[in-house]
Amino acid sequence: MAGRERVVRMSVEQPLWRALTAYRVLTLVYAALLAGFGREKYERPWVAVAFLAFLALWTAVTLPRVANAASCTKRFLGLDLVVALTGILLTPLADADAQHMDGPTLPSIWTAGSVLAFALKGGWRWAAFASTLVAAANIVERGEPSEDTFHNVLLVWVASIAIGYVVEVARASERTLARALEIEAATRERERLARDIHDSVLQVLAMVQRRGTALGGEAAELGRMAGEQEVALRTLVSSGLVPTTRVSEDSAEGAVVRRVDADHDAEPEAADGDLRALLAAHAGSRVTFAEPGAPVLLPVVAARELAAAVSAALDNVRVHAGPGARAWILVEDEPDEVIVTVRDDGPGIPEGRLDQAEGEGRLGVALSIRGRLRDLGGTAELISVPGQGTEVELKVPKISRGKAGSAR
């Protein structure tokens, strides 16, 4: 994936806009049916017919306007509300008895859709403004409003404000969630880069320090400087203040070296690769590799991350278990997961040493192993008994294609 993880967002209010679109159509049909069934009561039926024809045209033409918040502009909301208010105030002109009865207005409950559009667009304050104007128009239209009129006006006012408030809360929650996802994506990217740094630069600096100390002379001074830089870089990595870049990997003199590669994202993440081919390179005089007879297929990125975790485990064996230590790699291809076990015959890890190393900024196990497996949706379990060696069990589910893609 390019740069950092892409955060896919879907507006939580979009279903409300779709519901409003359907509401406007259905209430238009309802208003037309009311007028049709009650046509005998109209003293000027042509007024009702003319307004409802215009309302039908207006509703049809403006349906795209209520498809989402972006297209529902302030200008449209104002005109839409004017149409609703006009329909309410025209009702006595079409039916003189409407002022003395609690019958429906010409737009009927279509008016509520106009108010709801204000609520969805601007929240409860906009809803309060629109519903107040509608309430005033209804009171003027009735002349002498009854208890039912006040009841209906209050119901629209309270309902629209409540919906507007819910929309505001939903938007705030959506922003909070989006920010949390962005922070998580940035954190994962920093951890990924920290793993790359640990597997490359820190390993090389540690090697230079050890060899410089062993050679002595000017090489010892070079080793001391490399050691200081290693400590400084470990502090930087553990603090999380690392830049986010893309890297690709080569190998030189047994150490993993990575370079910046702008085209790294072009590699096919969806393809499957044989994990055995990546792990077979570790086999040697002191590393025994046991594999299944059939290919162990995983998404390419997942296979590479798992192989990198195995490489980090073997690096720990070489550094901490002593020059004479032996290691064994066992690959098990289960129906729903792949299990890779790395075991050595070294002295083991003293209790509490891992926590101490992590506190010192030595994040080999925390990032290069556990961090990689966590990003793949898997687990990494380390079992060590002093004097009896160490065993690292890595499990990756075979359904981790999507998670593997996000890990890079």
XYZ file of C-alpha atoms in Angstrom:
408
model
C 0.000 0.000 0.000
C 1.282 3.497 -0.788
C 2.853 5.420 2.122
C 0.834 4.558 5.154
C -2.310 2.493 5.565
C -5.251 3.925 3.716
C -8.191 4.562 5.994
C -11.452 3.711 4.277
C -14.251 5.824 5.632
C -17.957 5.609 5.009
C -20.181 8.397 6.294
C -22.465 7.179 9.063
C -25.121 9.711 7.981
C -25.350 8.576 4.353
C -28.172 6.083 5.089
C -30.149 8.974 6.591
C -29.868 10.936 3.344
C -31.081 7.913 1.389
C -34.012 7.586 3.794
C -34.815 11.281 3.338
C -34.882 10.830 -0.444
C -37.396 8.002 -0.127
C -39.391 9.974 2.439
C -39.846 12.936 0.092
C -41.153 10.701 -2.687
C -43.519 8.742 -0.461
C -44.926 11.833 1.256
C -45.489 13.478 -2.122
C -47.617 10.496 -3.146
C -49.418 10.693 0.200
C -50.185 14.418 -0.241
C -51.518 13.798 -3.764
C -53.770 10.977 -2.537
C -55.165 13.134 0.276
C -55.976 15.883 -2.191
C -57.536 13.413 -4.628
C -59.783 11.762 -2.074
C -60.810 15.121 -0.579
C -61.226 17.070 -3.819
C -64.914 17.753 -3.108
C -64.080 19.969 -0.135
C -61.881 22.357 -2.109
C -63.550 25.612 -3.092
C -60.703 26.324 -5.501
C -59.381 22.913 -6.553
C -57.201 24.461 -9.239
C -55.036 25.969 -6.466
C -54.437 22.522 -4.944
C -53.797 20.960 -8.347
C -51.365 23.699 -9.384
C -49.414 23.549 -6.139
C -49.229 19.740 -6.031
C -48.112 19.648 -9.666
C -45.360 22.121 -8.864
C -44.489 20.139 -5.707
C -44.190 16.939 -7.754
C -41.908 18.660 -10.277
C -39.834 20.240 -7.516
C -39.462 16.926 -5.683
C -38.397 15.057 -8.814
C -35.894 17.700 -9.922
C -34.326 18.112 -6.471
C -33.915 14.457 -5.550
C -30.143 14.621 -6.295
C -29.940 17.564 -3.909
C -30.907 15.402 -0.946
C -28.589 12.553 -1.891
C -25.795 13.736 0.423
C -24.651 16.657 2.568
C -22.369 18.097 -0.128
C -25.126 18.557 -2.707
C -27.655 19.850 -0.177
C -26.601 23.503 -0.199
C -27.897 26.356 1.953
C -29.519 27.935 -1.100
C -31.430 24.733 -1.844
C -32.525 24.375 1.775
C -33.879 27.915 1.775
C -35.833 27.406 -1.460
C -37.122 24.027 -0.278
C -38.393 25.548 2.947
C -40.067 28.367 0.995
C -41.915 25.759 -1.087
C -43.139 24.016 2.073
C -44.220 27.273 3.746
C -45.958 28.417 0.579
C -47.953 25.196 0.426
C -49.048 25.626 4.046
C -50.134 29.241 3.542
C -51.948 28.431 0.264
C -54.143 25.846 1.979
C -56.860 28.327 3.114
C -56.975 29.727 -0.422
C -57.853 26.292 -1.786
C -60.060 25.294 1.149
C -61.685 28.122 3.136
C -62.799 25.700 5.850
C -59.191 24.640 6.541
C -58.794 27.475 9.057
C -61.614 26.110 11.161
C -60.778 22.421 10.883
C -57.766 20.287 11.714
C -57.450 18.794 8.246
C -54.117 18.417 6.465
C -52.382 21.246 4.653
C -51.622 20.987 0.927
C -48.073 19.618 1.376
C -49.187 17.590 4.397
C -46.289 15.662 5.989
C -44.013 16.429 3.015
C -43.114 19.567 4.976
C -41.360 17.456 7.605
C -38.906 16.276 4.920
C -37.819 19.867 4.342
C -37.203 20.306 8.065
C -35.329 17.011 8.271
C -33.026 18.165 5.473
C -32.065 21.118 7.699
C -31.426 18.697 10.572
C -29.178 16.424 8.497
C -27.254 19.305 6.981
C -26.697 21.575 9.961
C -27.655 19.735 13.129
C -30.181 20.609 15.795
C -29.811 24.412 15.546
C -30.705 24.416 11.863
C -33.561 22.021 12.610
C -34.874 24.330 15.331
C -34.801 27.290 12.923
C -36.684 25.483 10.135
C -39.235 23.820 12.400
C -39.970 27.148 14.109
C -40.811 28.745 10.747
C -43.021 25.775 9.864
C -44.736 26.043 13.231
C -45.395 29.748 12.679
C -46.800 29.067 9.200
C -49.124 26.382 10.553
C -50.424 28.698 13.284
C -51.030 31.494 10.763
C -52.763 29.051 8.392
C -55.119 27.844 11.115
C -56.036 31.348 12.251
C -57.343 30.038 15.554
C -55.094 27.017 16.225
C -56.532 24.154 18.211
C -54.888 21.876 20.727
C -54.197 19.338 17.964
C -52.418 21.993 15.928
C -50.092 22.850 18.805
C -49.561 19.143 19.413
C -48.517 18.512 15.804
C -46.283 21.588 15.709
C -44.540 20.580 18.930
C -44.064 17.020 17.662
C -42.312 18.194 14.472
C -40.204 20.672 16.430
C -39.000 18.144 19.011
C -38.464 15.322 16.493
C -36.436 17.462 14.085
C -34.228 18.842 16.862
C -33.656 15.330 18.234
C -32.640 14.031 14.799
C -30.343 17.022 14.297
C -28.674 16.328 17.635
C -28.215 12.645 16.760
C -26.604 13.643 13.463
C -24.172 15.953 15.265
C -23.220 13.182 17.685
C -22.755 10.757 14.777
C -20.485 13.204 12.972
C -18.397 13.768 16.086
C -18.079 10.001 16.586
C -17.101 9.556 12.937
C -14.358 12.176 13.256
C -13.077 10.545 16.432
C -13.036 7.121 14.788
C -11.292 8.457 11.691
C -8.630 10.108 13.841
C -8.142 6.902 15.836
C -7.731 4.909 12.611
C -5.204 7.423 11.291
C -3.220 7.231 14.530
C -3.307 3.426 14.404
C -2.141 3.446 10.785
C 0.698 5.843 11.602
C 1.689 3.755 14.625
C 1.793 0.577 12.560
C 3.916 2.311 9.929
C 6.369 3.518 12.580
C 6.566 0.033 14.046
C 7.156 -1.445 10.590
C 9.989 0.985 9.922
C 11.401 0.370 13.401
C 11.525 -3.354 12.562
C 13.354 -2.581 9.335
C 15.843 -0.404 11.174
C 16.383 -3.092 13.795
C 16.930 -5.746 11.153
C 19.383 -3.625 9.166
C 21.115 -0.571 10.601
C 21.182 -1.662 14.231
C 22.440 -5.114 13.324
C 25.235 -3.628 11.198
C 26.233 -1.150 13.908
C 26.307 -3.948 16.483
C 28.458 -6.059 14.159
C 30.876 -3.147 13.571
C 31.147 -2.587 17.312
C 31.917 -6.244 18.035
C 34.457 -6.635 15.236
C 36.087 -3.287 15.968
C 36.544 -4.211 19.607
C 38.024 -7.575 18.631
C 40.489 -6.033 16.129
C 41.654 -3.254 18.449
C 43.587 -0.146 17.445
C 41.800 2.323 15.191
C 39.127 -0.300 14.554
C 38.310 -0.266 18.272
C 37.635 3.482 18.105
C 35.428 2.918 15.068
C 33.611 0.211 17.000
C 33.106 2.546 19.947
C 31.603 5.211 17.688
C 29.359 2.604 16.072
C 28.223 1.539 19.529
C 27.335 5.124 20.443
C 25.341 5.517 17.253
C 23.575 2.226 17.926
C 22.484 3.435 21.378
C 21.299 6.758 19.947
C 19.350 5.081 17.160
C 17.781 2.575 19.539
C 16.602 5.488 21.694
C 15.132 7.181 18.628
C 13.350 4.009 17.523
C 11.950 3.234 20.970
C 10.622 6.808 21.292
C 8.626 6.440 18.073
C 10.304 9.475 16.471
C 11.184 7.710 13.240
C 10.325 9.004 9.765
C 7.966 7.030 7.571
C 9.707 5.850 4.387
C 9.562 2.871 2.123
C 12.406 0.403 2.043
C 13.397 -2.687 0.076
C 15.925 -5.247 1.092
C 19.191 -6.712 -0.163
C 21.706 -8.836 1.681
C 25.408 -8.192 2.147
C 27.899 -10.197 4.231
C 25.173 -12.046 6.072
C 23.523 -8.873 7.359
C 20.269 -7.548 6.048
C 20.678 -4.142 4.404
C 17.725 -2.055 3.210
C 17.596 0.926 0.903
C 14.907 3.444 0.035
C 12.874 2.243 -2.926
C 10.060 4.394 -4.304
C 8.734 1.536 -6.428
C 8.389 -0.898 -3.556
C 4.623 -0.483 -3.456
C 4.368 -1.823 -6.982
C 5.006 -5.406 -5.891
C 1.984 -7.698 -6.171
C 0.564 -8.100 -2.688
C -2.232 -10.426 -3.742
C -0.008 -13.205 -5.134
C 0.815 -16.335 -3.152
C 4.357 -17.475 -2.473
C 5.975 -20.630 -1.156
C 7.228 -19.990 2.369
C 9.692 -22.889 2.056
C 11.733 -21.055 -0.575
C 12.225 -18.087 1.746
C 13.221 -20.163 4.758
C 15.442 -22.664 2.944
C 18.191 -20.038 2.642
C 18.744 -20.232 6.410
C 19.678 -23.916 6.303
C 23.358 -24.593 6.982
C 25.840 -26.441 9.132
C 24.320 -25.040 12.343
C 20.702 -24.557 11.191
C 18.526 -27.556 10.369
C 15.454 -26.891 8.225
C 12.486 -29.297 8.241
C 9.712 -28.592 5.736
C 6.572 -30.263 4.378
C 6.745 -32.040 1.048
C 4.173 -29.726 -0.570
C 4.412 -25.945 -1.089
C 3.404 -23.819 1.895
C 1.451 -21.034 0.215
C 0.863 -17.639 1.821
C 0.314 -14.161 0.392
C 3.717 -12.849 -0.685
C 3.796 -10.040 1.877
C 2.737 -12.384 4.682
C 5.356 -14.939 3.660
C 8.073 -12.271 3.627
C 7.065 -10.899 7.005
C 6.997 -14.379 8.501
C 10.416 -15.147 6.989
C 11.737 -11.861 8.414
C 10.481 -12.862 11.868
C 12.287 -16.217 11.522
C 15.428 -14.344 10.458
C 15.158 -12.130 13.541
C 14.820 -15.220 15.747
C 17.940 -16.743 14.166
C 19.806 -13.451 14.638
C 19.011 -13.707 18.340
C 20.390 -17.243 18.358
C 23.649 -16.130 16.729
C 24.061 -13.136 19.034
C 22.885 -14.533 22.372
C 23.221 -18.322 22.228
C 26.942 -18.378 21.477
C 29.025 -19.308 18.407
C 28.535 -23.034 18.905
C 24.762 -22.985 19.237
C 22.617 -24.961 16.833
C 19.114 -24.058 15.642
C 16.217 -25.976 14.115
C 13.444 -24.582 11.910
C 10.245 -26.611 11.635
C 7.425 -25.613 9.254
C 3.937 -27.084 9.733
C 1.228 -26.429 7.156
C -2.118 -26.801 8.954
C -5.516 -26.428 7.225
C -6.191 -22.971 8.693
C -2.760 -21.720 9.709
C 0.972 -22.028 9.159
C 3.192 -22.732 12.156
C 6.943 -22.091 12.127
C 8.990 -23.121 15.136
C 12.554 -21.915 15.713
C 14.396 -23.777 18.475
C 17.997 -23.586 19.677
C 20.202 -25.388 22.174
C 21.657 -22.247 23.724
C 21.691 -21.247 27.387
C 18.134 -19.883 27.295
C 16.885 -16.483 28.372
C 16.980 -15.484 32.035
C 13.645 -14.510 33.533
C 12.867 -10.832 33.059
C 15.592 -10.318 30.454
C 13.133 -9.584 27.629
C 11.385 -6.839 29.585
C 14.746 -5.366 30.504
C 15.910 -5.430 26.876
C 12.724 -3.719 25.715
C 13.233 -1.027 28.317
C 16.754 -0.471 26.977
C 15.408 0.006 23.447
C 16.433 -3.452 22.218
C 13.233 -4.312 20.399
C 14.200 -7.423 18.433
C 11.581 -9.677 19.999
C 8.991 -6.938 20.559
C 9.052 -5.524 17.022
C 10.881 -7.835 14.645
C 9.041 -10.921 15.866
C 5.885 -10.170 17.859
C 5.117 -6.956 15.998
C 5.288 -8.661 12.611
C 3.075 -11.541 13.682
C 0.544 -9.204 15.247
C 0.261 -7.240 11.988
C -0.371 -10.514 10.144
C -3.140 -11.468 12.555
C -0.967 -14.197 14.058
C 0.828 -14.855 17.316
C 4.395 -15.301 18.485
C 5.060 -17.359 21.611
C 8.512 -17.534 23.162
C 9.370 -20.350 25.564
C 12.756 -20.365 27.249
C 14.138 -22.292 30.199
C 17.603 -21.270 31.440
C 20.090 -23.942 30.430
C 17.654 -25.685 28.034
C 17.555 -23.351 25.022
C 14.796 -21.207 23.563
C 11.818 -22.004 21.354
C 9.891 -19.437 19.315
C 6.556 -20.554 17.855
C 5.118 -18.380 15.098
C 1.510 -18.868 13.923
C -0.037 -17.118 10.912
C -3.656 -17.710 9.835
C -4.131 -18.461 6.160
C -6.915 -15.872 5.925
C -4.454 -13.069 6.657
C -4.218 -11.772 3.106
C -5.934 -8.491 3.918
C -3.989 -7.968 7.122
C -0.778 -8.825 5.388
C -1.425 -6.141 2.849
C -1.921 -3.538 5.560
C 1.255 -4.528 7.330
C 3.427 -3.018 4.640
